[in-house]
Short mmCIF file of C-alpha atoms in Angstrom, two decimals:
data_model
loop_
_atom_site.label_atom_id
_atom_site.label_comp_id
_atom_site.label_asym_id
_atom_site.label_seq_id
_atom_site.Cartn_x
_atom_site.Cartn_y
_atom_site.Cartn_z
CA MET A 1 91.75 86.85 76.69
CA GLN A 2 91.85 86.34 80.42
CA LEU A 3 95.15 88.24 80.62
CA ARG A 4 93.63 91.25 78.88
CA LEU A 5 90.71 91.32 81.30
CA SER A 6 93.10 91.12 84.18
CA ALA A 7 95.16 93.95 82.73
CA LYS A 8 91.99 96.03 82.20
CA ALA A 9 90.80 95.23 85.67
CA LEU A 10 94.20 96.14 87.05
CA ALA A 11 94.17 99.41 85.13
CA LEU A 12 90.69 100.17 86.47
CA VAL A 13 91.76 99.43 90.03
CA ILE A 14 94.83 101.65 89.66
CA SER A 15 92.73 104.42 88.12
CA LEU A 16 90.15 104.27 90.91
CA THR A 17 92.81 104.10 93.57
CA MET A 18 94.57 107.15 92.20
CA SER A 19 91.33 109.13 91.93
CA LEU A 20 90.31 108.43 95.54
CA PRO A 21 92.87 110.79 97.11
CA VAL A 22 91.78 113.57 94.73
CA ALA A 23 88.10 113.06 95.61
CA ALA A 24 88.98 112.86 99.30
CA GLN A 25 91.03 116.05 99.04
CA GLN A 26 88.16 117.83 97.27
CA HIS A 27 85.74 116.66 99.96
CA GLN A 28 88.21 117.70 102.66
CA ALA A 29 88.60 121.14 101.08
CA ALA A 30 84.83 121.59 100.89
CA THR A 31 84.37 120.68 104.57
CA ASN A 32 87.32 122.76 105.81
CA THR A 33 86.07 126.12 104.58
CA PRO A 34 84.19 127.61 107.51
CA TYR A 35 83.60 130.88 105.65
CA ALA A 36 82.07 129.33 102.55
CA GLY A 37 78.74 131.05 101.86
CA GLN A 38 79.67 134.11 103.88
CA GLN A 39 81.25 135.86 100.89
CA ASP A 40 77.79 137.19 99.95
CA ARG A 41 77.27 139.04 103.24
CA ASP A 42 76.63 142.75 103.01
CA ILE A 43 79.31 143.26 105.68
CA ALA A 44 81.79 140.39 105.85
CA ALA A 45 82.37 140.53 109.61
CA LEU A 46 78.65 140.67 110.53
CA SER A 47 75.91 138.17 109.74
CA ALA A 48 72.35 139.32 109.06
CA ASP A 49 71.45 138.14 112.59
CA ASP A 50 74.35 140.14 114.04
CA ILE A 51 73.16 143.28 112.27
CA GLU A 52 69.59 142.71 113.44
CA ASP A 53 70.68 142.21 117.08
CA ILE A 54 72.97 145.23 117.05
CA SER A 55 70.38 147.45 115.37
CA ALA A 56 67.77 146.47 117.96
CA GLY A 57 70.08 147.22 120.88
CA ARG A 58 70.24 143.60 122.01
CA GLY A 59 73.18 142.38 124.06
CA TRP A 60 74.97 140.39 121.32
CA GLY A 61 76.93 138.58 124.05
CA LEU A 62 78.93 141.71 124.87
CA ALA A 63 78.07 141.63 128.57
CA LEU A 64 78.97 137.99 129.22
CA PRO A 65 81.88 138.89 131.55
CA ALA A 66 79.32 140.37 133.94
CA GLU A 67 76.43 137.99 133.24
CA LEU A 68 78.42 134.79 133.73
CA ASN A 69 80.17 136.08 136.82
CA GLY A 70 77.02 136.73 138.83
CA VAL A 71 76.20 140.33 137.87
CA PRO A 72 72.98 140.28 135.80
CA GLY A 73 71.68 142.95 133.45
CA PRO A 74 68.24 144.52 133.49
CA THR A 75 66.72 142.66 130.53
CA HIS A 76 67.03 139.13 131.89
CA LEU A 77 66.11 140.26 135.41
CA LEU A 78 62.87 141.67 134.03
CA GLU A 79 62.20 138.43 132.14
CA LEU A 80 62.33 136.61 135.48
CA SER A 81 60.54 139.31 137.50
CA GLU A 82 57.82 137.00 138.84
CA ASP A 83 60.22 134.20 139.78
CA LEU A 84 62.46 136.73 141.54
CA ALA A 85 59.53 138.44 143.28
CA LEU A 86 60.67 141.85 142.05
CA SER A 87 58.73 144.75 143.53
CA ASP A 88 57.00 147.36 141.37
CA ASP A 89 59.75 149.83 142.25
CA GLN A 90 62.43 147.35 141.19
CA ILE A 91 60.62 146.58 137.95
CA ASN A 92 60.26 150.28 137.14
CA ALA A 93 63.91 151.02 137.93
CA LEU A 94 65.10 148.06 135.83
CA ALA A 95 62.80 149.03 132.95
CA ASP A 96 64.19 152.57 132.99
CA LEU A 97 67.75 151.23 133.07
CA ARG A 98 67.03 148.83 130.22
CA GLU A 99 65.47 151.56 128.08
CA ALA A 100 68.39 153.96 128.65
CA MET A 101 70.87 151.18 127.82
CA ARG A 102 68.89 150.10 124.75
CA SER A 103 68.63 153.64 123.41
CA GLN A 104 72.36 154.18 123.81
CA ALA A 105 73.15 150.73 122.39
CA ILE A 106 71.10 151.39 119.25
CA ASN A 107 73.05 154.57 118.51
CA LEU A 108 76.40 152.99 119.28
CA GLY A 109 75.44 149.86 117.35
CA GLU A 110 74.76 151.92 114.27
CA ALA A 111 78.25 153.39 114.57
CA LEU A 112 79.71 149.87 114.82
CA ILE A 113 77.80 148.68 111.75
CA GLU A 114 78.99 151.68 109.75
CA ALA A 115 82.59 151.20 110.90
CA GLU A 116 82.50 147.53 109.89
CA ARG A 117 80.90 148.50 106.57
CA ALA A 118 83.70 151.01 105.89
CA LEU A 119 86.34 148.36 106.64
CA ASN A 120 84.53 145.85 104.42
CA ASP A 121 84.15 148.37 101.57
CA ALA A 122 87.83 149.27 101.71
CA PHE A 123 88.70 145.70 100.71
CA ALA A 124 85.73 145.29 98.35
CA SER A 125 86.72 148.25 96.20
CA SER A 126 90.51 147.87 96.33
CA VAL A 127 93.20 147.09 98.90
CA PRO A 128 93.73 149.84 101.47
CA ASP A 129 97.21 151.00 102.35
CA GLU A 130 98.52 150.26 105.83
CA GLN A 131 97.71 153.70 107.22
CA GLU A 132 94.11 153.57 105.99
CA LEU A 133 93.72 150.02 107.23
CA GLU A 134 94.93 151.00 110.70
CA ARG A 135 92.47 153.91 110.78
CA LEU A 136 89.55 151.69 109.76
CA VAL A 137 90.41 148.89 112.19
CA ARG A 138 90.82 151.34 115.07
CA ALA A 139 87.47 152.96 114.26
CA ALA A 140 85.72 149.57 114.23
CA GLY A 141 87.45 148.53 117.47
CA GLN A 142 86.52 151.77 119.23
CA ALA A 143 82.90 151.46 118.08
CA ARG A 144 82.73 147.89 119.39
CA ALA A 145 84.34 148.90 122.69
CA ALA A 146 81.86 151.77 123.16
CA LEU A 147 78.92 149.44 122.50
CA ARG A 148 80.29 146.83 124.90
CA LEU A 149 80.82 149.43 127.59
CA ALA A 150 77.21 150.61 127.27
CA HIS A 151 75.94 147.07 127.85
CA LEU A 152 78.32 146.32 130.70
CA LYS A 153 77.64 149.61 132.52
CA ALA A 154 74.01 148.57 132.98
CA HIS A 155 75.27 145.53 134.89
CA LEU A 156 77.03 147.85 137.34
CA VAL A 157 73.70 149.39 138.32
CA THR A 158 71.55 146.29 138.81
CA PRO A 159 73.14 145.24 142.14
CA GLN A 160 71.92 148.60 143.50
CA ILE A 161 68.35 147.76 142.45
CA VAL A 162 67.97 144.09 143.36
CA SER A 163 69.04 142.24 146.49
CA THR A 164 71.91 139.79 146.75
CA GLU A 165 69.34 137.06 147.43
CA GLN A 166 67.50 137.93 144.21
CA ILE A 167 70.78 137.85 142.30
CA GLY A 168 71.57 134.44 143.77
CA ASN A 169 68.12 133.18 142.75
CA TYR A 170 68.59 134.69 139.30
CA ASN A 171 71.87 132.83 138.79
CA ARG A 172 70.26 129.56 139.85
CA LEU A 173 67.24 130.14 137.58
CA ARG A 174 69.52 130.87 134.65
CA GLY A 175 71.34 127.59 135.28
CA TYR A 176 74.70 129.15 136.02
CA THR A 177 75.15 127.18 139.21
CA ASP A 178 73.60 124.20 140.94
CA ASP A 179 74.50 125.52 144.34
CA ALA A 180 76.54 128.68 144.17
CA CYS A 181 76.88 128.87 147.93
CA SER A 182 78.53 125.51 148.46
CA SER A 183 81.45 125.91 146.07
CA VAL A 184 83.27 129.03 144.96
CA PRO A 185 84.90 128.59 141.52
CA GLU A 186 88.67 128.76 141.39
CA GLY A 187 89.94 132.27 140.70
CA HIS A 188 86.94 134.04 142.26
CA ASP A 189 87.11 136.11 145.41
CA GLU A 190 85.03 134.11 147.93
CA ALA A 191 83.39 137.09 149.63
CA MET A 192 82.53 138.72 146.30
CA TRP A 193 81.17 135.46 144.88
CA ARG A 194 78.98 134.83 147.92
CA ARG A 195 77.70 138.42 147.85
CA HIS A 196 76.81 138.22 144.15
CA ASN A 197 75.06 134.90 144.61
CA GLY A 198 73.08 135.83 147.73
CA CYS A 199 74.85 133.37 150.04
#
């Protein structure tokens, strides 16, 4: 009797041991699928938040090469207008720049959304041939590049509206540097960095 129980217990242990790797693999598979849940998106490459930001003309992170290198855009400068002691003339000029950029970005953003939708639909309905795929990918890439350019171009104008001291204060207020004047990051031109940060 005791031998049978031991054999049953042994069989149970073996069974559990063998099922553990399967359960672990299933758990591993479930946690290693970063796109799970995204298959229901209207446009696979864009989340609902992405579409909302693009449609509203918001930056969508496209101007980070300027923003994080000491060349701010009009929107965030206006948000900090009191802290930066912007004059009425500066505020008006930045507001005009922001509105022109936003208007252009909304139009270009719509083109990007439609290009991404066309690419998505090509795979949703069938599988495109290589020539069609190349056309769709190029169209989406060009739409994204045009939108990015519109956002970045506004950053080229702001240094003509605000002073280097205000830009330096802006970068400190945004938390991009503790003391931009005491250390120039590796790879940056020292004179350019100091000018952008009001040193």
